[in-house]
Every structure is written in structure tokens, then in C-alpha cells.
Tab-separated table of C-alpha atoms in Angstrom:
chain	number	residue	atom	x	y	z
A	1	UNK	CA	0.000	0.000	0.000
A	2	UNK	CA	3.150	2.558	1.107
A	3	UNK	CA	4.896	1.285	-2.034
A	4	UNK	CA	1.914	2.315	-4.167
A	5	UNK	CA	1.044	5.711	-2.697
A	6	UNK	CA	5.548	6.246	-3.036
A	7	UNK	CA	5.010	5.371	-7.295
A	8	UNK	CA	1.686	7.437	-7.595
A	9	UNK	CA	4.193	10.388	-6.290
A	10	UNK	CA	7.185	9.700	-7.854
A	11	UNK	CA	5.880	8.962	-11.116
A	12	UNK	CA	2.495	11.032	-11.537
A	13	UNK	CA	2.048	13.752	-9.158
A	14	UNK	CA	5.603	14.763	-8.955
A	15	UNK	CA	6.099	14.957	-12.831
A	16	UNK	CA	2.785	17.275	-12.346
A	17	UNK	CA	4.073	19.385	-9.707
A	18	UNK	CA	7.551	20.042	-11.530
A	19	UNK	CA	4.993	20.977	-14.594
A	20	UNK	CA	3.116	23.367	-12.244
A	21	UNK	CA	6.405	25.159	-10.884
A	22	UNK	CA	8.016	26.064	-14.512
A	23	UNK	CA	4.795	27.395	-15.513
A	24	UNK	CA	4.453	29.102	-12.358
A	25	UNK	CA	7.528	31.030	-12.796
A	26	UNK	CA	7.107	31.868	-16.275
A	27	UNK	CA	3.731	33.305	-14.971
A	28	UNK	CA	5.535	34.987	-12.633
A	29	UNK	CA	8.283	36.863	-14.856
A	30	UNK	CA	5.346	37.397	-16.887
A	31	UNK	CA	3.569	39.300	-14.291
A	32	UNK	CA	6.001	40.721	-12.506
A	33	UNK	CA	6.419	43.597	-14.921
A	34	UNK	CA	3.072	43.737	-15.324
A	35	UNK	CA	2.408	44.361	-11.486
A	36	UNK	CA	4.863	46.687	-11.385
A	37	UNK	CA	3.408	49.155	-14.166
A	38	UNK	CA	-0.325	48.949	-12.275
A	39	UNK	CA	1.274	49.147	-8.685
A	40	UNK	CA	3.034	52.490	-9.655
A	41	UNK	CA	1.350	54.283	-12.203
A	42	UNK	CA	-2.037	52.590	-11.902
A	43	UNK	CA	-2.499	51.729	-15.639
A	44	UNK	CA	-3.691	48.749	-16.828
A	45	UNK	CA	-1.345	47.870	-19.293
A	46	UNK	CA	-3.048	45.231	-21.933
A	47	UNK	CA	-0.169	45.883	-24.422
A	48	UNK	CA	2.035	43.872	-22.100
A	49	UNK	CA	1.695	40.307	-23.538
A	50	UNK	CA	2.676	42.051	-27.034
A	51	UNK	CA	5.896	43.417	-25.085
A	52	UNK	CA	6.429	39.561	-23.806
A	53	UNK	CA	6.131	38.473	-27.649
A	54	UNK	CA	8.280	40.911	-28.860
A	55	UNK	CA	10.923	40.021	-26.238
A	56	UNK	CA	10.735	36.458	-27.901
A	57	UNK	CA	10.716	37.760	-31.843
A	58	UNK	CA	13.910	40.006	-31.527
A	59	UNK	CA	15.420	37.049	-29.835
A	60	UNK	CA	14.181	34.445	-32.481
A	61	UNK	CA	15.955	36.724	-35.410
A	62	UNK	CA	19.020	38.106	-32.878
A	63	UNK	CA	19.944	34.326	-32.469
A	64	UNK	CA	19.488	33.376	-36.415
A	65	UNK	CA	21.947	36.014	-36.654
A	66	UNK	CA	24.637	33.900	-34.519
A	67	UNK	CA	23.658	35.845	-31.359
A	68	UNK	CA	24.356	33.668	-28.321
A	69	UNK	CA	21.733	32.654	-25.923
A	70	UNK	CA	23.255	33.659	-22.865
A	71	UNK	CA	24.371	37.204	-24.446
A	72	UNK	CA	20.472	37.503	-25.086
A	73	UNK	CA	19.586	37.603	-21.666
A	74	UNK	CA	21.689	40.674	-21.216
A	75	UNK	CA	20.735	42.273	-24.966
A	76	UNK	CA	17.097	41.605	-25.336
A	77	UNK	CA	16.033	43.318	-21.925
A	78	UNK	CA	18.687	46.246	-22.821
A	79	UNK	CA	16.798	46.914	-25.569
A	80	UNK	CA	13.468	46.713	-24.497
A	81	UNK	CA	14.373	49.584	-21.943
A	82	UNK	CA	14.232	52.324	-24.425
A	83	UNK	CA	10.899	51.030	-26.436
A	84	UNK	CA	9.099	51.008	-23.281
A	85	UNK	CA	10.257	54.615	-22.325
A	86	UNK	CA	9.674	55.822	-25.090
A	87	UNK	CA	5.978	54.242	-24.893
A	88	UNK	CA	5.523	55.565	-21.964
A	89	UNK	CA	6.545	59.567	-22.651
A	90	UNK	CA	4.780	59.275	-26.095
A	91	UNK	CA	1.738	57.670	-25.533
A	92	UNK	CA	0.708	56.940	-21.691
A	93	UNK	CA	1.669	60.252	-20.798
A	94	UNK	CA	-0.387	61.953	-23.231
A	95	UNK	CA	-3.234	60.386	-21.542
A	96	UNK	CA	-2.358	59.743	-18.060
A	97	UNK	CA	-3.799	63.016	-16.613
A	98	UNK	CA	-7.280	62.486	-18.232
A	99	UNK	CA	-10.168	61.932	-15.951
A	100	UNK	CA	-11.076	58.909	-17.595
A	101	UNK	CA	-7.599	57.750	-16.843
A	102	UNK	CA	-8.259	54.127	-15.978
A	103	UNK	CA	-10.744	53.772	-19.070
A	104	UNK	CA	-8.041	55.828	-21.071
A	105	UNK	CA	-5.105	53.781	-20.746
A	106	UNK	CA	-6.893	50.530	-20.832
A	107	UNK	CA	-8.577	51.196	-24.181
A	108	UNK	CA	-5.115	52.680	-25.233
A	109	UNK	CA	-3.079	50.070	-24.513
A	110	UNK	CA	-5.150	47.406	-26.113
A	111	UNK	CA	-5.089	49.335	-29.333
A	112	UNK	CA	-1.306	49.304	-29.083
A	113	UNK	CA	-1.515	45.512	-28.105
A	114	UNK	CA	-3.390	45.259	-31.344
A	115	UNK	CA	-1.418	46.999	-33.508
A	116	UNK	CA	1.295	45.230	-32.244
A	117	UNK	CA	-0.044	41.881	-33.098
A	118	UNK	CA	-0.135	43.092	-36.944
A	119	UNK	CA	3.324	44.444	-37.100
A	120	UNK	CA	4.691	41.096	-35.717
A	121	UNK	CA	2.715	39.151	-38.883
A	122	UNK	CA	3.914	41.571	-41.009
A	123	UNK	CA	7.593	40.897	-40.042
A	124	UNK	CA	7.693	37.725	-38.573
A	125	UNK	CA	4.690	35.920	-40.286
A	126	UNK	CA	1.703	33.970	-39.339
A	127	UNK	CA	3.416	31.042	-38.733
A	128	UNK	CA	4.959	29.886	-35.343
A	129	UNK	CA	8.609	29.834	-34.814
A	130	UNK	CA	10.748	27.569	-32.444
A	131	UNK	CA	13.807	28.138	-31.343
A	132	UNK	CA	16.183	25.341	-30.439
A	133	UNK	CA	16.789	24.723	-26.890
A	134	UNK	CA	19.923	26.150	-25.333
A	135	UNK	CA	20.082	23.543	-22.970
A	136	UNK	CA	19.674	20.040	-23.583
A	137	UNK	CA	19.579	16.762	-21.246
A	138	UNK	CA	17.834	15.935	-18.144
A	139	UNK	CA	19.028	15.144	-14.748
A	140	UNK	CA	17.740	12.674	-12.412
A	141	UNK	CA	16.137	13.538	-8.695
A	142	UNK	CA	15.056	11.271	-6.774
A	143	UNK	CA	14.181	8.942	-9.780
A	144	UNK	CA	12.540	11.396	-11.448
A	145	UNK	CA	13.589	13.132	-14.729
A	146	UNK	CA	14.115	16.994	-15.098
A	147	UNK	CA	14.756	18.573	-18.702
A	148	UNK	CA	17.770	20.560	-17.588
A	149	UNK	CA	16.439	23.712	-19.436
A	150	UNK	CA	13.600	23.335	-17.172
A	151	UNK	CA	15.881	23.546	-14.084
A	152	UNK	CA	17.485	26.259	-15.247
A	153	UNK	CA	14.404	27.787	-15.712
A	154	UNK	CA	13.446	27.507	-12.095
A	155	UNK	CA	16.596	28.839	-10.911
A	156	UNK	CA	16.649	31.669	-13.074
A	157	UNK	CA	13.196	32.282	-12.244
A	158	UNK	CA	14.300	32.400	-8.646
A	159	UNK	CA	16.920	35.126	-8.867
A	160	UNK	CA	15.514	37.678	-11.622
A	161	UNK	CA	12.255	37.871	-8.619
A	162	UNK	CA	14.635	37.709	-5.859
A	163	UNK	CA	16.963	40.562	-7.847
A	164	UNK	CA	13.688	42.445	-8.726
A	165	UNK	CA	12.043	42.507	-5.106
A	166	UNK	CA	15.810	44.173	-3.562
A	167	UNK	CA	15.626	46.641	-6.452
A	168	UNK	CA	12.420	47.235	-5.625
A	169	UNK	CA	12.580	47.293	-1.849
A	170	UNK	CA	16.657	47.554	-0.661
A	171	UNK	CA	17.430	50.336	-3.290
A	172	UNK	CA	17.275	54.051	-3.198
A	173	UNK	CA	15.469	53.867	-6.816
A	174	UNK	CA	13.123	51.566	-5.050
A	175	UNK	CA	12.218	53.867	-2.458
A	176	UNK	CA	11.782	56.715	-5.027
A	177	UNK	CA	9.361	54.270	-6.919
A	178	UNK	CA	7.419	52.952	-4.219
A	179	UNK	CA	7.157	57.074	-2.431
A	180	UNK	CA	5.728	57.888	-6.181
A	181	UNK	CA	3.463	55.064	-5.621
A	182	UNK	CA	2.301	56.168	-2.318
A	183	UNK	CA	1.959	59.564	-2.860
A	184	UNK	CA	3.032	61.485	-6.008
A	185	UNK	CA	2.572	64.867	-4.966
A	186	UNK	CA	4.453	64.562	-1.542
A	187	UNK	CA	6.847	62.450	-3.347
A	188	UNK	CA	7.562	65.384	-5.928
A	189	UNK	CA	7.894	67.797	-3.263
A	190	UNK	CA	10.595	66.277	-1.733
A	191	UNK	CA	12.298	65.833	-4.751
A	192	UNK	CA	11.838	62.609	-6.611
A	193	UNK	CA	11.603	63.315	-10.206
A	194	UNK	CA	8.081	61.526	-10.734
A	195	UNK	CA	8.013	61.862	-14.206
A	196	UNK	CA	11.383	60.368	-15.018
A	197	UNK	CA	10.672	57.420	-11.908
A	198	UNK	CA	7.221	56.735	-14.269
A	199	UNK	CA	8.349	56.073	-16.986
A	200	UNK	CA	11.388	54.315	-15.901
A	201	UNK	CA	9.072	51.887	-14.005
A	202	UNK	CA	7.410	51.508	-16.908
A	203	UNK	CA	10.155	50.306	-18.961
A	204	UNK	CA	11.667	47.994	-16.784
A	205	UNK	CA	8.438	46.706	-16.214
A	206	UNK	CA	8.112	46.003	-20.537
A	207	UNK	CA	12.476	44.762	-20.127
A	208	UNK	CA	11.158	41.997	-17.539
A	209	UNK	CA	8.333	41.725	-19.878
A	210	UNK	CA	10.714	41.198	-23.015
A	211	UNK	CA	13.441	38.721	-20.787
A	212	UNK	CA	10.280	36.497	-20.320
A	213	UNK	CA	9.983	36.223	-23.891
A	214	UNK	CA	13.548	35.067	-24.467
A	215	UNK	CA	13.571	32.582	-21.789
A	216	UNK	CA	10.093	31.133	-22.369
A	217	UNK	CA	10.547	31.103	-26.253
A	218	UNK	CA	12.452	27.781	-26.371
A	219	UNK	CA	9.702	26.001	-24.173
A	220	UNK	CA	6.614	27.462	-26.643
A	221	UNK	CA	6.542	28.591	-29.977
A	222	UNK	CA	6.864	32.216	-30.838
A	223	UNK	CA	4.231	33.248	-32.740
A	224	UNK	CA	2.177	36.758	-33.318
A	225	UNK	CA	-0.694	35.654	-30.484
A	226	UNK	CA	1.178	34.513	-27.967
A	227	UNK	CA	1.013	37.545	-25.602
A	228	UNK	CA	-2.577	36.458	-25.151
A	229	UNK	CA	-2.200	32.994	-23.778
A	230	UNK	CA	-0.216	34.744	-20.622
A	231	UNK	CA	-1.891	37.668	-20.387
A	232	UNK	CA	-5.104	36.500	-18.756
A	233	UNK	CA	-3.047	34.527	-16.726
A	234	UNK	CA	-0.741	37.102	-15.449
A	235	UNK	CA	-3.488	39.354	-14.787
A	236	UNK	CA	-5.233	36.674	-12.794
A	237	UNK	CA	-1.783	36.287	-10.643
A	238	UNK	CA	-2.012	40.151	-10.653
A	239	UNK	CA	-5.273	40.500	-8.720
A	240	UNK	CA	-5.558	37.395	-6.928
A	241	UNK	CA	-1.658	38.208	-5.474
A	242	UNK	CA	-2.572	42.056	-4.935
A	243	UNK	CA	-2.227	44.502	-7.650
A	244	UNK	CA	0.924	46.205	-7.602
A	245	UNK	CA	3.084	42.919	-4.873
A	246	UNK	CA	5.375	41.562	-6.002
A	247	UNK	CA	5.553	39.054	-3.137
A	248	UNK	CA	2.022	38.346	-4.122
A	249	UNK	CA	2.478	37.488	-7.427
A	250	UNK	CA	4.918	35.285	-6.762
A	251	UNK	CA	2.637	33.687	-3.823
A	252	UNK	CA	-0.621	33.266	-6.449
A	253	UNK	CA	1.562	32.616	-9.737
A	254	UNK	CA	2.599	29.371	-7.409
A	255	UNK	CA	-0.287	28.381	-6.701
A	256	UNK	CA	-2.546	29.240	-9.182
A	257	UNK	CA	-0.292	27.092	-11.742
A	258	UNK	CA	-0.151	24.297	-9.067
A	259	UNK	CA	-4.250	23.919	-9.064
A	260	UNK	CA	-3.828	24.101	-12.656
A	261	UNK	CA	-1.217	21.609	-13.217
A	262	UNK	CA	-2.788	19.217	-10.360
A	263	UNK	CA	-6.513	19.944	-11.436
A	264	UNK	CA	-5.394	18.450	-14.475
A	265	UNK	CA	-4.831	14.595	-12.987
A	266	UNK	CA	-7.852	14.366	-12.222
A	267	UNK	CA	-10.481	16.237	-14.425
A	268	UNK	CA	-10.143	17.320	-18.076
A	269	UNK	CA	-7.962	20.222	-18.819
A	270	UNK	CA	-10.271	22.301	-20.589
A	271	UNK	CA	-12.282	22.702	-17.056
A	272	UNK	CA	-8.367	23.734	-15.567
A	273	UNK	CA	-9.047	27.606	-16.997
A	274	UNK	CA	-12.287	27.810	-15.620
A	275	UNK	CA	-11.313	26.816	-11.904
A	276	UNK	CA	-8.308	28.934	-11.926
A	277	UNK	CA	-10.655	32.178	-12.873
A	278	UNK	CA	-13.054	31.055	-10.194
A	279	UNK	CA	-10.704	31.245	-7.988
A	280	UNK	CA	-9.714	35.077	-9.562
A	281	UNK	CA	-14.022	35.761	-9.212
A	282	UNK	CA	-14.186	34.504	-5.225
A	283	UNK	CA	-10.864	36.690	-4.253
A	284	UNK	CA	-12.555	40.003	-5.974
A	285	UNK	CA	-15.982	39.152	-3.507
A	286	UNK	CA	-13.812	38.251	-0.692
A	287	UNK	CA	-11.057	39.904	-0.723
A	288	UNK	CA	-10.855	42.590	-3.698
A	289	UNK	CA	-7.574	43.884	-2.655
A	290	UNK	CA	-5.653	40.201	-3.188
A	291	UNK	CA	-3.536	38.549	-0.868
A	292	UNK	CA	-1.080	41.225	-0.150
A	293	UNK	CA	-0.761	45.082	-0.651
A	294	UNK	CA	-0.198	47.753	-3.150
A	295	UNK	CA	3.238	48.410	-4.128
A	296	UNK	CA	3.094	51.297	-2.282
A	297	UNK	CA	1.917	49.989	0.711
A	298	UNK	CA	4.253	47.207	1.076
């Protein structure tokens, strides 16, 4: 009986658990940016599952140009930092004062989103694109089988949210961010330069955005839609974690995936989505500020 509970872990619900945790933290880096952008400037950014994609096209063509993988880590995110500036100063700013602000941005952003989708056919094409994987083998753990690139997945995972949350919360930049979040008018008067901390937020929110898509591009195909199959995901993780936390993104992006990836054992996976958004409806009657605080609260 012990011996047959032991195999049903080892060899089905482990397997299913490991599944849950790499799509957990590509969730996560998903979000994270994402969280980031609503928890400071309160915007509702819809374009940023088009930012994710193009993160994974530039790195598609970077490495058929003999880029290396590891070099794109470092490249693709440094060059996502000026696009989403310049997004930022050019278009949310134009719009962020309105008194329809929410409403604004939201309908804003999804036309960019949109347009974005159509440039990426137009270059790229229709069809899906798949990158080989930079690491290949699998290691063994306990008699179980890991794809290495999975691993490192997990462990990179880990240390781009560890790294984010001491930028965010053990660095003076942090502080200026998260005083702009709390209160941008006292903030200004003491001499934070809110503008500038916007839309710098805002672009390393679209360069985590953009280093999701080159790490998640060799597990899934890169292809002009793709923004949308994390995007309601990430925004679940968003408001079940607590618009604007990062520690509760991470918290809900864990779990979340983990009822997903478990749910799936046991019913059929197109009923997964609809528990996982239950779950989103319930914490918005319970609890509609999430598990944790705003950014600025934190």
C-alpha cells in the first residue's frame, strides 16, 4: 500500500508538480512587470503580452543572426528599456492626466496591443517559430527526470524575482518608486523626479516583460498571439496576489499554476481555466484587494 502511494508520487504527481512550478515562474516573470506598471502608475497595461512576444521575436531573429543565448539575456532586456520609455513619454503620458484615466489607458493600450499583433505578422509571419533549446539533457532527482532547461528555468526564475524585489525594496530607486506610488505629490515635493521614476518603471516593467519572452521562447513557440495565452493569466496572478506585490504574485503565480497543473490529474484540462478564474471571481468578492498590498503599501 506505502509502495503504491511512493510510485503514484514519484511517477504522476511529482512529474505534475515540476509541470506546475516552470509554468508558475514563467507566470511569474510574466507578471512581474506587469504588477509593477499597475502598482506604480495605476495603468492597466493590456499591451504587455505584445511586449512579452516581442521580447521572444527580436530574440528568435538576434539568435538566427549567430547571437548567443546567454548574451540575449543581457541584450534583449537592454533593448526593451528604451521602447518602453519611449511608450511611456509618447503615448501613456499623453493620456495619463485624463479623468477617464483608468478607461483611457486601458482602451489605449489594447489598441497598441493590437497593432502590435499586426506588425509582428507583417515581419515575422503567421506562422509559429521555435527556437532550439539552449540547454539540452535531463538530470535525475530522486528517480525522477528533469529537462535541464527546465531547471534552469526555475533557478533563473528564482533570482531575476529575488533581484527584482531588492531593487524594488533595498534600493534608493526603489524607495523613489514605491514614495511615487504612495503619494506622487508629496513624493515630488521632496524631490523625486516623478516623471522620469514613471516612466522608468514603466520600462523595466516592458524589459522583464521582453526577458520572459527570451527565456520562455524555447519552451513554446513564438508566434504573433502569444502575448494572449499569458496575459489573462498574469493578470489573474495580478489580482488574486494584490495589484501592484510583487511578493504576491509570486505567492498566487505558485499556486494558481499548481491547481492548474494538479486539477489536471484528475479532471479534463479544458475545465483547468475555468477553476483557476473562479478562484480570480471569489478573491474580488472576498477579498478585492488580493492577498497582499499595493506596491506602495508594502
Amino acid at each position: 500500500m506505502m509502495a503504491g502511494a511512493f510510485d503514484y508520487f514519484q511517477f504522476v504527481l511529482a512529474p505534475q508538480i515540476v509541470i506546475g512550478l516552470v509554468l508558475g515562474v514563467a507566470v511569474i516573470l510574466v507578471a512581474l512587470g506587469l504588477t509593477i506598471i499597475f502598482g506604480l502608475l495605476d495603468v492597466i497595461n493590456m499591451s504587455h503580452g505584445e511586449f512579452y512576444a516581442l521580447g521572444a521575436f527580436i530574440s528568435v531573429s538576434l539568435a538566427a543572426l549567430g547571437v548567443p543565448f546567454w548574451l540575449l539575456l543581457v541584450l534583449v532586456p537592454a533593448l526593451m528599456l528604451p521602447i518602453g520609455y519611449a511608450v511611456e513619454r509618447l503615448l501613456i503620458q499623453r493620456v495619463f492626466h485624463s479623468p477617464d484615466r483608468h478607461v483611457t489607458t486601458l482602451l489605449l493600450t489594447f489598441g497598441l496591443a493590437l497593432v502590435l499583433e499586426d506588425v509582428f505578422r507583417l515581419i515575422w509571419g503567421p506562422n509559429p517559430l521555435r527556437p532550439e533549446t539552449p540547454i539540452r539533457g535531463a538530470i535525475e532527482v530522486a528517480g525522477l527526470f528533469l529537462p535541464l532547461y527546465r531547471v534552469f528555468m526555475i533557478g533563473i526564475g528564482a533570482l531575476i524575482i529575488i533581484g527584482t524585489a531588492l531593487i524594488v525594496y533595498r534600493t534608493r530607486i526603489g524607495a523613489m518608486v514605491r514614495a511615487a506610488a504612495f503619494d506622487r505629490n508629496m513624493a515630488a515635493s521632496l524631490g523625486v523626479p516623478v516623471q522620469l521614476v514613471y516612466a522608468g518603471a514603466f520600462a523595466f516593467g516592458v524589459s522583464l516583460a521582453g526577458l520572459a519572452g527570451v527565456l520562455l521562447a524555447p519552451l513554446y513557440s513564438v508566434f504573433p498571439t502569444m502575448g494572449r495565452d499569458f496575459i489573462l493569466m498574469a493578470f489573474t496572478v495580478v489580482i488574486v496576489g494584490g495589484m501592484g506585490s510583487i511578493a504576491g504574485a509570486v505567492v498566487a503565480g505558485l499556486f494558481l499554476t499548481q491547481v492548474q497543473a494538479i486539477a489536471s490529474l484528475y479532471i479534463s484540462p479544458v475545465w483547468t481555466d475555468p477553476i483557476v478564474f473562479g478562484i480570480m471571481v471569489i478573491m474580488l468578492m472576498v477579498r478585492p484587494q488580493g492577498l497582499f498590498g499595493r506596491l506602495g503599501h508594502a
